[in-house]
Amino acid sequence: MCGIIGCVGRPDETLDVLMHGLGKLEYRGYDSAGVALADGDVGGRLAVAKRAGELDALRSVVDHTGTADGDLEGSVGIGHTRWSTHGPPTDANAHPHTDCGSRVAIVHNGIIENFQGLRDDLEAAGHEFTSETDSEVVTHLIEAALDEGASPEGAFRAAIARIEGSYTIAAVFAGTEAVFAARNDSPLVLGLGESATYIASDIPAFREFTDRVVYPDDGEFVRLDAGGGGWTVSDADGEEITKEIDTVAWDAEDTGKSGFEHFMLKEIHEQPRSLRQCLRGRVDELGGRIELPEIEELDPTAVQFVAAGTSYHAALYGAALFRAAGVPAQAFLASEYVTSVPPIGDDLVIGVTQSGETADTLSALREARGRGAETLALTNVVGSTVARECEHVLYIRAGPEIGVAASKTFASQLAAINLLTLATVEDGNREVIAALRDLPSTVQAVLDESTAETVADAYADAGAYFFIGRGLNFSVALEGALKLKEITYRHAEGFAAGELKHGPLALVTQETPVIAVATGDGELARKTVGNVKEVEARGAPVIAVTDGRSDVERYADHVLSVPETHPRTAAVLASVQLQLFAYHTAADLGRSIDKPRNLAKSVTVE
Ligand code: M6R
């Protein structure tokens, strides 16, 4: 949703750290951005700069010597990059927000549900609001507490005690060399450097400066102090809490573009490596076994998946794998799950979520847990909320994904789901194990030989695109369509190939390319070929994603080839072709590929 960074360090470096951190967090929101700095001088003041638009708009006013908003120097600071919920993206609605007397500045990620009542009371008491945001109430609550004689920390705690909803909030005070933060249902991680300390919504914001991190829990408060890197985590009563210090397992370079034009393209090309990471140490090919000590107690007799977006498509794939192994399984859209919770019984409820912070998925899992279900998190982000709330966690180990549209994490979700079924409900499936072993190199072959760019060029002007597939390739078709709509803003839909004739076929014309995913030579492929003939007969251009084992090519105008492999891994290879197709179409259209309009990587509101 939004991205937050905070730093206590050297006065001549803090602004640079904040701007660097915001650059790394822009994937979380890019409607507007801002920073606030403070120093410890008695009678000191806050310097604030904020602008609507992407980070470059802020960069243009932040020059290290000062701005119209004030001299931007200070040993402590906070920054924010926004994905709007309350109020459009304007300078005034950009964070940080300040109180009437400019004594405190805050940044907020989440939603304050009781803001309207608080705002009414504060306005009645004479506080003047300058934005339409829910967040601004926090500054005036703090101000009211300061007016009653509270210390900065006391005022911060008093304000947090009044608000309801989801939040990470960070604050700096004029004349105080400290950053204060609190979290509830929203991510916050603490970074411990040699001579500086950091807080952020996500590790990439400060990874370049340190690999030592602490994960505060919901309801906890963080205080970073100047001078020697002091930090504390405490509970709502102010009692200090001893926290473990973790070491981040990936490097700062992993969050750079490595020479690629976009993060998404880099992440698509990283898939051989991220898949290797996912599989490493987990596949005992000789023994025909999967080693997953973290879930060895699991013995599911029925499974429910909950997930959103791309992760939902991985969940559909996962449910199909469990069913194929004879275990009843269903995938649910997390946002719908809570509206009509299915009977849970002994089902294992699996939350699939790259970020581990998706509010819809967390709610669905909480609902399931509240009804007694055992839960498993399948996630990419170590220490994320989902990882801490579920009894079991299986990490997909894809490494940081910055492009808003998921790519390498989808492939790793599919690989991890195979590991999960092999470890829990399948008795030694050597064919799948061998295909998984080869998956990184077969993905590399797809990347090396893909003609997706040429095919994308041929259809960049199409009015709409339809993706079809059956079985596991149905989830691939849905994901291919989602990818295309996210980054091209073109109309795209995925359909079960057999369903096309029941209605959507009415949309098919010479202007609508149909992308048919048909791998293998079995019944599903043969039936998909039948559906391809139906669209071909109506004049639609056909792009076939195939391993050449069916005769789909005979009816296709273009072919995107994948190597022959097991049907389960063929789905991963086909999705790589569709990622490239979406990417190159978006590039032809000149879209903002890494930061598509209206979207954010991590959706922390319901
Ligand atoms: O972090 P999650 O996997 O829970 O995110 C769920 C969706 O918001 C996410 O997959 C979204 O659809 C991506 N932008 C897909 O590209």
Coordinates of C-alpha atoms and ligand atoms in Angstrom, one line a residue:
M1 CA 0.0 0.0 0.0
C2 CA 2.1 2.9 1.2
G3 CA 5.8 2.8 1.9
I4 CA 7.4 4.2 5.1
I5 CA 11.0 4.8 5.9
G6 CA 12.6 6.4 9.0
C7 CA 16.2 7.0 10.0
V8 CA 18.2 8.2 12.9
G9 CA 21.8 8.9 11.7
R10 CA 24.2 11.7 10.7
P11 CA 22.6 15.0 9.9
D12 CA 24.4 15.2 6.6
E13 CA 23.2 11.7 5.5
T14 CA 19.7 11.3 6.8
L15 CA 17.9 13.0 3.8
D16 CA 19.9 10.8 1.4
V17 CA 18.9 7.7 3.3
L18 CA 15.3 8.7 3.2
M19 CA 15.3 9.4 -0.5
H20 CA 17.1 6.2 -1.3
G21 CA 14.6 4.3 0.9
L22 CA 11.7 5.9 -0.8
G23 CA 13.1 4.9 -4.2
K24 CA 13.2 1.3 -3.0
L25 CA 9.7 1.5 -1.6
E26 CA 8.0 3.1 -4.6
Y27 CA 6.6 -0.2 -5.6
R28 CA 4.2 0.1 -2.6
G29 CA 2.6 3.3 -3.9
Y30 CA 3.5 6.1 -6.1
D31 CA 0.8 8.8 -5.9
S32 CA 2.9 11.2 -3.9
A33 CA 5.9 11.3 -1.7
G34 CA 7.4 13.3 1.1
V35 CA 10.0 13.6 3.9
A36 CA 10.2 15.4 7.3
L37 CA 13.4 16.0 9.2
A38 CA 14.1 17.2 12.7
D39 CA 17.1 18.0 14.8
G40 CA 17.7 18.1 18.5
D41 CA 18.2 21.8 18.9
V42 CA 16.3 23.3 21.7
G43 CA 13.4 25.2 20.0
G44 CA 14.3 23.1 16.9
R45 CA 11.9 22.9 14.0
L46 CA 10.7 20.5 11.5
A47 CA 11.6 20.6 7.8
V48 CA 9.0 19.1 5.5
A49 CA 8.9 18.6 1.7
K50 CA 6.2 16.7 -0.1
R51 CA 4.8 16.5 -3.6
A52 CA 2.0 14.9 -5.6
G53 CA 3.2 12.5 -8.3
E54 CA 6.0 9.9 -8.5
L55 CA 9.2 10.3 -6.5
D56 CA 10.9 12.4 -9.2
A57 CA 8.5 15.2 -8.3
L58 CA 9.9 15.2 -4.8
R59 CA 13.4 14.8 -6.0
S60 CA 13.0 18.0 -8.0
V61 CA 12.4 20.0 -4.8
V62 CA 14.8 18.2 -2.6
D63 CA 18.3 19.4 -3.4
H64 CA 20.5 19.0 -0.3
T65 CA 20.8 22.7 0.3
G66 CA 17.2 23.4 1.1
T67 CA 13.8 24.0 -0.4
A68 CA 10.9 26.4 -0.2
D69 CA 9.6 24.3 2.6
G70 CA 12.6 24.8 4.7
D71 CA 16.2 23.7 5.2
L72 CA 16.1 19.9 4.8
E73 CA 18.7 18.8 7.3
G74 CA 18.4 16.9 10.6
S75 CA 19.7 13.8 12.2
V76 CA 16.2 12.2 12.3
G77 CA 13.7 11.8 9.6
I78 CA 10.7 10.0 8.1
G79 CA 9.6 9.5 4.6
H80 CA 6.5 8.2 2.8
T81 CA 5.4 7.1 -0.6
R82 CA 1.6 7.0 -1.0
W83 CA -1.1 4.8 -2.5
S84 CA -4.2 7.0 -1.9
T85 CA -7.2 5.8 0.1
H86 CA -8.6 9.0 1.6
G87 CA -8.4 12.0 -0.7
P88 CA -6.8 12.2 -4.2
P89 CA -3.1 12.5 -4.8
T90 CA -2.3 16.2 -4.1
D91 CA 0.5 18.0 -2.4
A92 CA -1.8 18.6 0.6
N93 CA -2.8 14.9 0.9
A94 CA 0.8 13.7 0.6
H95 CA 2.5 12.6 3.8
P96 CA 4.2 13.6 6.2
H97 CA 1.3 15.5 7.9
T98 CA 2.0 18.1 10.6
D99 CA -0.1 19.5 13.5
C100 CA -1.2 23.2 13.7
G101 CA 2.0 24.2 15.4
S102 CA 4.4 22.2 13.2
R103 CA 5.8 20.4 16.3
V104 CA 5.2 16.9 15.0
A105 CA 5.2 15.2 11.6
I106 CA 3.8 11.7 11.0
V107 CA 3.6 9.2 8.1
H108 CA 1.0 6.5 8.0
N109 CA 0.4 3.2 6.1
G110 CA -3.1 1.7 6.5
I111 CA -6.5 3.0 7.3
I112 CA -7.7 4.7 10.5
E113 CA -11.3 3.5 10.7
N114 CA -12.5 5.9 13.4
F115 CA -10.9 9.0 11.9
Q116 CA -14.1 10.9 11.1
G117 CA -15.3 11.0 14.7
L118 CA -11.9 12.0 15.9
R119 CA -11.6 14.7 13.3
D120 CA -15.0 16.1 14.2
D121 CA -14.0 16.3 17.9
L122 CA -10.5 17.8 17.0
E123 CA -12.0 20.4 14.7
A124 CA -14.6 21.3 17.3
A125 CA -11.7 21.9 19.7
G126 CA -10.1 24.3 17.2
H127 CA -7.6 22.1 15.3
E128 CA -7.3 23.1 11.7
F129 CA -6.9 20.3 9.1
T130 CA -5.1 20.8 5.9
S131 CA -5.7 17.5 4.1
E132 CA -8.6 15.1 3.4
T133 CA -6.7 12.1 4.7
D134 CA -7.6 9.8 7.6
S135 CA -4.0 10.0 8.7
E136 CA -3.9 13.7 9.7
V137 CA -6.0 13.1 12.9
V138 CA -2.9 11.5 14.4
T139 CA -0.9 14.7 14.3
H140 CA -3.7 16.6 16.0
L141 CA -4.2 13.9 18.6
I142 CA -0.5 14.2 19.3
E143 CA -0.7 17.9 19.5
A144 CA -3.6 17.8 21.9
A145 CA -1.5 15.5 24.2
L146 CA 1.5 17.8 23.9
D147 CA -0.7 20.7 24.9
E148 CA -1.6 18.8 28.0
G149 CA 2.0 18.5 29.0
A150 CA 2.8 15.0 27.6
S151 CA 6.4 14.2 26.4
P152 CA 6.8 13.4 22.7
E153 CA 6.8 9.7 23.4
G154 CA 3.8 10.0 25.8
A155 CA 1.9 12.1 23.2
F156 CA 2.7 9.5 20.5
R157 CA 1.4 6.7 22.7
A158 CA -1.7 8.6 23.7
A159 CA -2.6 9.2 20.0
I160 CA -2.0 5.6 19.1
A161 CA -4.3 4.5 22.0
R162 CA -7.2 6.5 20.4
I163 CA -7.1 5.2 16.9
E164 CA -8.6 2.0 15.5
G165 CA -7.8 0.3 12.2
S166 CA -4.7 -0.9 10.5
Y167 CA -1.5 1.2 10.7
T168 CA 2.1 1.6 10.8
I169 CA 2.7 5.2 12.0
A170 CA 6.1 6.9 12.4
A171 CA 6.6 10.3 13.9
V172 CA 9.4 12.9 14.4
F173 CA 9.2 15.9 16.8
A174 CA 10.8 19.3 16.5
G175 CA 13.7 19.4 19.0
T176 CA 13.8 15.6 19.7
E177 CA 16.4 13.4 18.2
A178 CA 14.3 10.3 18.0
V179 CA 11.9 8.5 15.7
F180 CA 8.8 6.8 17.2
A181 CA 6.8 4.1 15.4
A182 CA 3.9 1.7 16.1
R183 CA 2.2 -1.0 14.1
N184 CA -1.1 -2.8 13.9
D185 CA -1.9 -5.1 11.0
S186 CA 0.6 -3.3 8.8
P187 CA 4.3 -4.1 8.1
L188 CA 7.2 -2.6 10.0
V189 CA 10.8 -3.8 10.2
L190 CA 13.7 -2.3 12.1
G191 CA 17.2 -2.1 10.6
L192 CA 20.3 -1.9 12.8
G193 CA 23.3 -0.2 11.2
E194 CA 26.7 0.7 12.7
S195 CA 26.0 4.3 13.3
A196 CA 22.4 4.7 12.1
T197 CA 19.1 2.9 12.8
Y198 CA 16.2 2.6 10.4
I199 CA 12.5 1.6 10.3
A200 CA 10.7 0.8 7.1
S201 CA 7.7 -1.0 5.6
D202 CA 10.1 -3.4 3.9
I203 CA 13.8 -4.3 4.1
P204 CA 14.9 -3.1 0.6
A205 CA 14.5 0.4 1.9
F206 CA 17.7 0.1 4.1
R207 CA 19.3 -3.2 2.9
E208 CA 22.2 -1.3 1.4
F209 CA 23.2 -0.1 4.9
T210 CA 22.6 -3.1 7.0
D211 CA 21.5 -6.8 7.0
R212 CA 20.6 -6.9 10.7
V213 CA 16.8 -6.6 11.3
V214 CA 14.2 -6.9 14.0
Y215 CA 10.5 -7.5 13.4
P216 CA 8.2 -5.7 15.8
D217 CA 4.8 -7.3 16.3
D218 CA 1.4 -5.8 16.2
G219 CA 0.8 -3.6 19.3
E220 CA 4.5 -2.9 19.8
F221 CA 6.2 0.5 19.8
V222 CA 9.6 1.3 18.5
R223 CA 11.9 4.1 19.5
L224 CA 15.1 5.0 17.6
D225 CA 17.5 7.4 19.4
A226 CA 20.4 9.4 18.1
G227 CA 23.9 8.8 19.4
G228 CA 25.2 5.2 19.2
G229 CA 22.3 3.6 17.4
G230 CA 20.0 3.2 20.4
W231 CA 16.7 1.4 19.8
T232 CA 14.0 -0.1 21.9
V233 CA 10.8 -2.1 21.3
S234 CA 8.2 -1.9 24.0
D235 CA 4.6 -2.9 24.6
A236 CA 1.6 -0.6 25.1
D237 CA 2.5 -0.1 28.8
G238 CA 6.0 1.0 27.9
E239 CA 7.6 -2.3 29.1
E240 CA 10.7 -3.1 27.1
I241 CA 10.5 -6.3 25.0
T242 CA 13.6 -8.4 24.1
K243 CA 13.6 -9.0 20.4
E244 CA 15.7 -11.4 18.3
I245 CA 18.0 -9.8 15.7
D246 CA 17.8 -11.6 12.3
T247 CA 20.2 -11.5 9.4
V248 CA 18.7 -10.9 5.9
A249 CA 19.5 -13.7 3.5
W250 CA 19.7 -11.7 0.3
D251 CA 22.0 -8.9 -1.0
A252 CA 21.3 -5.2 -1.7
E253 CA 22.0 -5.9 -5.4
D254 CA 19.0 -8.1 -5.5
T255 CA 16.8 -4.9 -5.3
G256 CA 18.5 -3.2 -8.2
K257 CA 17.7 -3.5 -11.9
S258 CA 21.0 -5.2 -12.9
G259 CA 21.1 -3.4 -16.3
F260 CA 17.5 -4.4 -17.3
E261 CA 15.2 -1.6 -18.4
H262 CA 12.5 -2.6 -15.9
F263 CA 12.4 -4.6 -12.6
M264 CA 9.8 -6.8 -14.2
L265 CA 12.0 -7.9 -17.1
K266 CA 14.9 -8.5 -14.6
E267 CA 12.6 -10.6 -12.4
I268 CA 11.3 -12.6 -15.4
H269 CA 14.9 -13.3 -16.3
E270 CA 15.8 -14.2 -12.7
Q271 CA 13.4 -17.1 -12.7
P272 CA 16.0 -19.9 -13.2
R273 CA 17.9 -18.5 -10.2
S274 CA 14.8 -17.9 -8.0
L275 CA 13.5 -21.4 -8.8
R276 CA 16.9 -22.9 -7.9
Q277 CA 16.7 -21.1 -4.6
C278 CA 13.2 -22.4 -4.0
L279 CA 14.3 -26.0 -4.6
R280 CA 17.7 -26.0 -3.1
G281 CA 18.2 -28.5 -0.3
R282 CA 14.6 -29.6 -0.5
V283 CA 14.7 -32.2 -3.3
D284 CA 16.4 -35.5 -2.6
E285 CA 16.3 -37.0 -6.0
L286 CA 18.1 -40.2 -5.2
G287 CA 15.8 -41.0 -2.4
G288 CA 12.8 -39.7 -4.4
R289 CA 11.8 -37.6 -1.4
I290 CA 11.2 -34.0 -0.5
E291 CA 12.8 -32.5 2.6
L292 CA 10.7 -29.9 4.2
P293 CA 11.3 -30.2 7.9
E294 CA 9.2 -27.0 8.5
I295 CA 6.0 -28.8 7.6
E296 CA 6.8 -32.4 8.4
E297 CA 3.9 -32.7 10.9
L298 CA 1.4 -31.8 8.2
D299 CA -0.9 -34.6 7.1
P300 CA -3.8 -32.8 5.4
T301 CA -7.0 -34.8 4.6
A302 CA -8.7 -31.8 3.0
V303 CA -7.4 -28.4 1.9
Q304 CA -8.8 -24.9 1.4
F305 CA -6.6 -22.3 -0.3
V306 CA -7.2 -18.5 0.2
A307 CA -5.4 -15.9 -1.9
A308 CA -5.8 -12.8 -4.1
G309 CA -4.7 -11.8 -7.6
T310 CA -1.7 -13.8 -8.9
S311 CA -1.5 -15.8 -5.7
Y312 CA -5.1 -16.9 -6.3
H313 CA -4.1 -18.3 -9.6
A314 CA -1.3 -20.3 -7.9
A315 CA -3.9 -21.4 -5.4
L316 CA -6.1 -22.7 -8.2
Y317 CA -3.1 -24.7 -9.5
G318 CA -2.5 -26.0 -5.9
A319 CA -6.0 -27.1 -5.3
A320 CA -5.9 -29.0 -8.6
L321 CA -2.7 -30.8 -7.5
F322 CA -4.2 -31.8 -4.1
R323 CA -7.4 -33.1 -5.8
A324 CA -5.3 -35.1 -8.3
A325 CA -3.6 -36.7 -5.3
G326 CA -7.1 -37.7 -4.0
V327 CA -7.3 -34.9 -1.3
P328 CA -10.4 -32.7 -1.5
A329 CA -9.2 -29.2 -2.1
Q330 CA -10.7 -25.9 -3.2
A331 CA -9.3 -22.4 -3.9
F332 CA -11.1 -19.3 -2.6
L333 CA -10.7 -15.7 -3.4
A334 CA -9.7 -14.4 0.0
S335 CA -12.0 -11.3 -0.2
E336 CA -15.0 -13.6 -0.8
Y337 CA -14.0 -16.3 1.7
V338 CA -15.1 -14.2 4.7
T339 CA -18.4 -13.4 3.2
S340 CA -19.5 -17.0 3.1
V341 CA -17.1 -19.2 5.0
P342 CA -17.2 -22.8 3.8
P343 CA -17.5 -25.6 6.4
I344 CA -13.9 -26.1 7.6
G345 CA -13.9 -29.5 9.4
D346 CA -10.3 -30.8 9.5
D347 CA -9.3 -28.8 6.4
L348 CA -5.8 -27.3 6.4
V349 CA -6.2 -23.7 5.3
I350 CA -3.4 -22.5 3.2
G351 CA -2.8 -18.7 2.6
V352 CA -0.8 -18.1 -0.6
T353 CA 0.6 -14.5 -0.5
Q354 CA 3.8 -13.2 -2.0
S355 CA 4.0 -10.2 0.4
G356 CA 2.5 -11.9 3.4
E357 CA 0.7 -8.6 4.1
T358 CA -2.4 -8.8 1.8
A359 CA -5.3 -7.7 4.1
D360 CA -7.9 -9.9 2.4
T361 CA -5.8 -13.0 2.8
L362 CA -4.9 -12.2 6.4
S363 CA -8.6 -11.8 7.2
A364 CA -9.5 -15.0 5.6
L365 CA -6.8 -16.9 7.5
R366 CA -7.9 -15.2 10.8
E367 CA -11.5 -16.2 10.1
A368 CA -10.4 -19.8 9.5
R369 CA -8.2 -19.9 12.6
G370 CA -11.0 -18.4 14.6
R371 CA -13.1 -21.4 13.6
G372 CA -10.3 -23.8 14.7
A373 CA -8.5 -24.4 11.4
E374 CA -4.8 -25.3 11.2
T375 CA -3.2 -22.8 8.9
L376 CA -0.2 -22.8 6.6
A377 CA 1.4 -19.6 5.0
L378 CA 3.0 -20.0 1.6
T379 CA 4.9 -16.7 1.3
N380 CA 8.0 -15.0 0.0
V381 CA 8.6 -12.5 2.8
V382 CA 10.4 -13.7 5.9
G383 CA 8.9 -12.2 9.0
S384 CA 5.8 -11.0 7.3
T385 CA 2.5 -10.9 9.1
V386 CA 1.2 -14.1 7.5
A387 CA 4.4 -15.9 8.5
R388 CA 4.0 -14.9 12.1
E389 CA 0.3 -15.6 12.3
C390 CA 0.1 -19.1 10.8
E391 CA 1.1 -22.2 12.7
H392 CA 3.2 -23.4 9.7
V393 CA 5.2 -21.5 7.0
L394 CA 6.6 -22.6 3.8
Y395 CA 8.8 -19.9 2.2
I396 CA 9.0 -19.8 -1.6
R397 CA 12.4 -18.1 -1.5
A398 CA 12.0 -16.1 -4.7
G399 CA 14.0 -13.1 -3.3
P400 CA 12.7 -9.5 -3.4
E401 CA 10.2 -8.8 -6.1
I402 CA 10.0 -5.1 -6.9
G403 CA 7.9 -4.9 -10.1
V404 CA 4.3 -4.5 -9.1
A405 CA 3.1 -7.2 -11.5
A406 CA 4.2 -10.6 -10.0
S407 CA 6.4 -12.8 -12.2
K408 CA 9.2 -14.8 -10.5
T409 CA 7.1 -15.2 -7.4
F410 CA 4.3 -16.9 -9.3
A411 CA 6.8 -19.5 -10.7
S412 CA 8.2 -20.1 -7.2
Q413 CA 4.7 -20.4 -5.8
L414 CA 4.0 -23.1 -8.3
A415 CA 7.3 -24.9 -7.5
A416 CA 6.7 -24.6 -3.8
I417 CA 3.2 -26.0 -4.1
N418 CA 4.6 -29.0 -5.9
L419 CA 7.1 -29.5 -3.0
L420 CA 4.2 -29.2 -0.6
T421 CA 2.0 -31.9 -2.3
L422 CA 5.0 -34.2 -2.8
A423 CA 5.9 -33.9 0.9
T424 CA 2.4 -34.3 2.3
V425 CA 0.0 -36.2 0.1
E426 CA 2.0 -37.8 -2.7
D427 CA 4.0 -40.9 -2.2
G428 CA 7.2 -40.4 -4.1
N429 CA 6.4 -39.1 -7.6
R430 CA 9.8 -39.4 -9.3
E431 CA 8.6 -38.0 -12.6
V432 CA 7.6 -34.7 -10.9
I433 CA 10.7 -34.6 -8.9
A434 CA 12.8 -35.0 -12.0
A435 CA 10.8 -32.3 -13.8
L436 CA 11.3 -30.0 -10.8
R437 CA 15.0 -30.6 -10.8
D438 CA 15.1 -29.6 -14.5
L439 CA 12.8 -26.7 -14.1
P440 CA 15.4 -23.9 -13.7
S441 CA 17.2 -25.0 -16.9
T442 CA 13.9 -25.5 -18.9
V443 CA 12.8 -22.0 -17.8
Q444 CA 16.3 -20.7 -19.0
A445 CA 15.7 -22.4 -22.4
V446 CA 12.3 -20.6 -22.7
L447 CA 13.9 -17.3 -21.8
D448 CA 16.7 -17.8 -24.3
E449 CA 14.5 -18.8 -27.2
S450 CA 11.3 -16.9 -26.7
T451 CA 9.8 -15.1 -29.7
A452 CA 7.3 -13.4 -27.4
E453 CA 8.6 -10.0 -28.3
T454 CA 7.9 -10.4 -32.1
V455 CA 4.5 -11.9 -31.4
A456 CA 3.7 -9.1 -29.0
D457 CA 4.7 -6.5 -31.6
A458 CA 2.2 -8.0 -34.1
Y459 CA -0.7 -7.6 -31.7
A460 CA 0.1 -4.5 -29.7
D461 CA -2.9 -2.7 -31.2
A462 CA -5.5 -5.4 -30.5
G463 CA -8.7 -4.2 -28.7
A464 CA -8.9 -7.2 -26.4
Y465 CA -7.1 -10.4 -25.7
F466 CA -8.5 -13.8 -24.6
F467 CA -6.5 -16.5 -22.9
I468 CA -7.7 -20.1 -22.8
G469 CA -6.5 -23.3 -21.2
R470 CA -7.7 -26.4 -19.4
G471 CA -6.7 -28.0 -16.2
L472 CA -3.5 -26.5 -14.8
N473 CA -3.3 -24.4 -18.0
F474 CA -6.6 -22.7 -17.0
S475 CA -4.7 -21.1 -14.0
V476 CA -2.0 -20.2 -16.5
A477 CA -4.5 -18.6 -18.8
L478 CA -6.0 -16.6 -15.9
E479 CA -2.6 -15.4 -14.9
G480 CA -1.6 -14.5 -18.5
A481 CA -4.7 -12.3 -18.8
L482 CA -4.1 -10.7 -15.4
K483 CA -0.5 -9.9 -16.3
L484 CA -1.6 -8.3 -19.6
K485 CA -4.3 -6.2 -18.1
E486 CA -2.1 -5.0 -15.2
I487 CA 0.7 -3.7 -17.3
T488 CA -0.9 -2.8 -20.6
Y489 CA -4.3 -1.5 -19.4
R490 CA -5.8 -3.4 -22.3
H491 CA -8.9 -5.6 -21.9
A492 CA -7.8 -9.2 -21.4
E493 CA -9.7 -12.2 -20.0
G494 CA -8.8 -15.7 -19.2
F495 CA -11.3 -18.5 -19.7
A496 CA -11.5 -22.2 -19.2
A497 CA -11.1 -23.3 -22.8
G498 CA -14.3 -25.4 -22.7
E499 CA -16.3 -22.5 -21.3
L500 CA -15.7 -20.2 -24.2
K501 CA -18.6 -21.7 -26.3
H502 CA -21.0 -21.0 -23.4
G503 CA -20.9 -17.3 -23.8
P504 CA -17.5 -15.5 -24.2
L505 CA -17.3 -16.8 -27.8
A506 CA -19.7 -13.9 -28.7
L507 CA -16.7 -11.6 -28.0
V508 CA -14.3 -13.3 -30.4
T509 CA -13.7 -11.5 -33.7
Q510 CA -10.8 -10.9 -36.1
E511 CA -9.7 -8.1 -33.8
T512 CA -9.3 -10.3 -30.7
P513 CA -6.2 -12.5 -30.5
V514 CA -6.8 -15.7 -28.6
I515 CA -3.9 -17.1 -26.7
A516 CA -4.3 -20.8 -26.3
V517 CA -2.2 -22.7 -23.8
A518 CA -2.1 -26.3 -25.0
T519 CA 0.8 -28.4 -23.6
G520 CA 1.1 -32.2 -23.7
D521 CA -0.7 -34.6 -26.0
G522 CA -3.4 -35.9 -23.7
E523 CA -7.1 -35.4 -23.7
L524 CA -6.9 -31.8 -22.3
A525 CA -4.7 -30.7 -25.1
R526 CA -6.9 -32.4 -27.7
K527 CA -10.0 -30.7 -26.3
T528 CA -8.2 -27.4 -26.2
V529 CA -7.3 -27.8 -29.9
G530 CA -11.0 -28.3 -30.5
N531 CA -11.7 -25.0 -28.8
V532 CA -8.9 -23.4 -30.9
K533 CA -10.7 -24.5 -34.0
E534 CA -13.8 -22.8 -32.8
V535 CA -12.1 -19.4 -32.5
E536 CA -10.1 -19.9 -35.7
A537 CA -13.4 -20.5 -37.5
R538 CA -14.5 -17.1 -36.4
G539 CA -11.5 -15.4 -37.7
A540 CA -9.6 -14.8 -34.5
P541 CA -5.9 -14.7 -34.7
V542 CA -4.5 -17.6 -32.6
I543 CA -1.3 -17.6 -30.6
A544 CA -0.5 -21.1 -29.3
V545 CA 1.7 -21.7 -26.3
T546 CA 2.7 -25.3 -26.9
D547 CA 5.4 -28.0 -26.5
G548 CA 4.6 -29.2 -30.0
R549 CA 3.0 -32.4 -28.8
S550 CA -0.5 -31.7 -30.0
D551 CA -1.5 -30.3 -33.5
V552 CA -2.5 -26.9 -32.1
E553 CA 0.2 -25.3 -34.3
R554 CA -1.9 -26.2 -37.4
Y555 CA -4.5 -23.7 -36.3
A556 CA -2.2 -21.1 -34.9
D557 CA -0.9 -17.9 -36.5
H558 CA 2.0 -17.7 -34.1
V559 CA 3.6 -20.2 -31.7
L560 CA 5.3 -19.6 -28.4
S561 CA 7.2 -22.8 -27.8
V562 CA 8.1 -24.5 -24.5
P563 CA 10.3 -27.6 -24.0
E564 CA 8.5 -30.9 -23.4
T565 CA 8.2 -31.6 -19.7
H566 CA 5.8 -32.8 -17.1
P567 CA 2.3 -31.1 -17.3
R568 CA 2.9 -29.5 -13.9
T569 CA 6.1 -27.9 -14.9
A570 CA 4.8 -27.1 -18.4
A571 CA 2.4 -24.7 -16.7
V572 CA 5.4 -22.8 -15.3
L573 CA 7.1 -22.6 -18.7
A574 CA 3.9 -21.5 -20.4
S575 CA 3.4 -18.7 -17.8
V576 CA 7.0 -17.5 -18.5
Q577 CA 6.0 -17.0 -22.2
L578 CA 2.9 -15.1 -21.2
Q579 CA 4.9 -12.9 -18.8
L580 CA 7.2 -12.0 -21.7
F581 CA 4.2 -11.5 -24.0
A582 CA 2.6 -9.0 -21.5
Y583 CA 5.9 -7.3 -20.9
H584 CA 6.7 -6.7 -24.6
T585 CA 3.1 -5.6 -25.3
A586 CA 3.3 -3.0 -22.5
A587 CA 6.7 -1.9 -23.7
D588 CA 5.3 -1.3 -27.2
L589 CA 2.6 0.8 -25.7
G590 CA 5.0 2.8 -23.6
R591 CA 3.4 1.8 -20.3
S592 CA 4.7 2.4 -16.8
I593 CA 5.6 -1.3 -16.5
D594 CA 7.0 -1.5 -12.9
K595 CA 4.4 0.9 -11.5
P596 CA 1.2 0.4 -13.4
R597 CA -1.5 3.0 -12.8
N598 CA -3.8 2.6 -9.7
L599 CA -2.0 -0.5 -8.4
A600 CA 0.4 -1.3 -5.6
K601 CA 2.4 -4.3 -4.8
S602 CA 1.1 -5.0 -1.4
V603 CA -2.6 -4.4 -0.8
T604 CA -3.0 -3.9 3.0
V605 CA -6.6 -2.7 3.0
E606 CA -9.7 -4.8 2.5
Ligands
M6R1 O1 1.2 -10.3 -1.9 P1 0.1 -11.1 -2.5 O2 0.5 -12.3 -3.2 O3 -0.9 -11.6 -1.4 O4 -0.7 -10.2 -3.4 C1 -1.9 -10.5 -3.9 C2 -2.3 -9.7 -5.1 O5 -2.5 -8.3 -4.7 C3 -1.1 -9.7 -6.2 O6 -0.9 -11.0 -6.6 C4 -1.5 -8.8 -7.3 O7 -2.5 -9.4 -8.0 C5 -0.2 -8.6 -8.2 N1 -0.1 -7.3 -8.6 C6 -0.2 -9.5 -9.3 O8 0.7 -9.2 -10.3

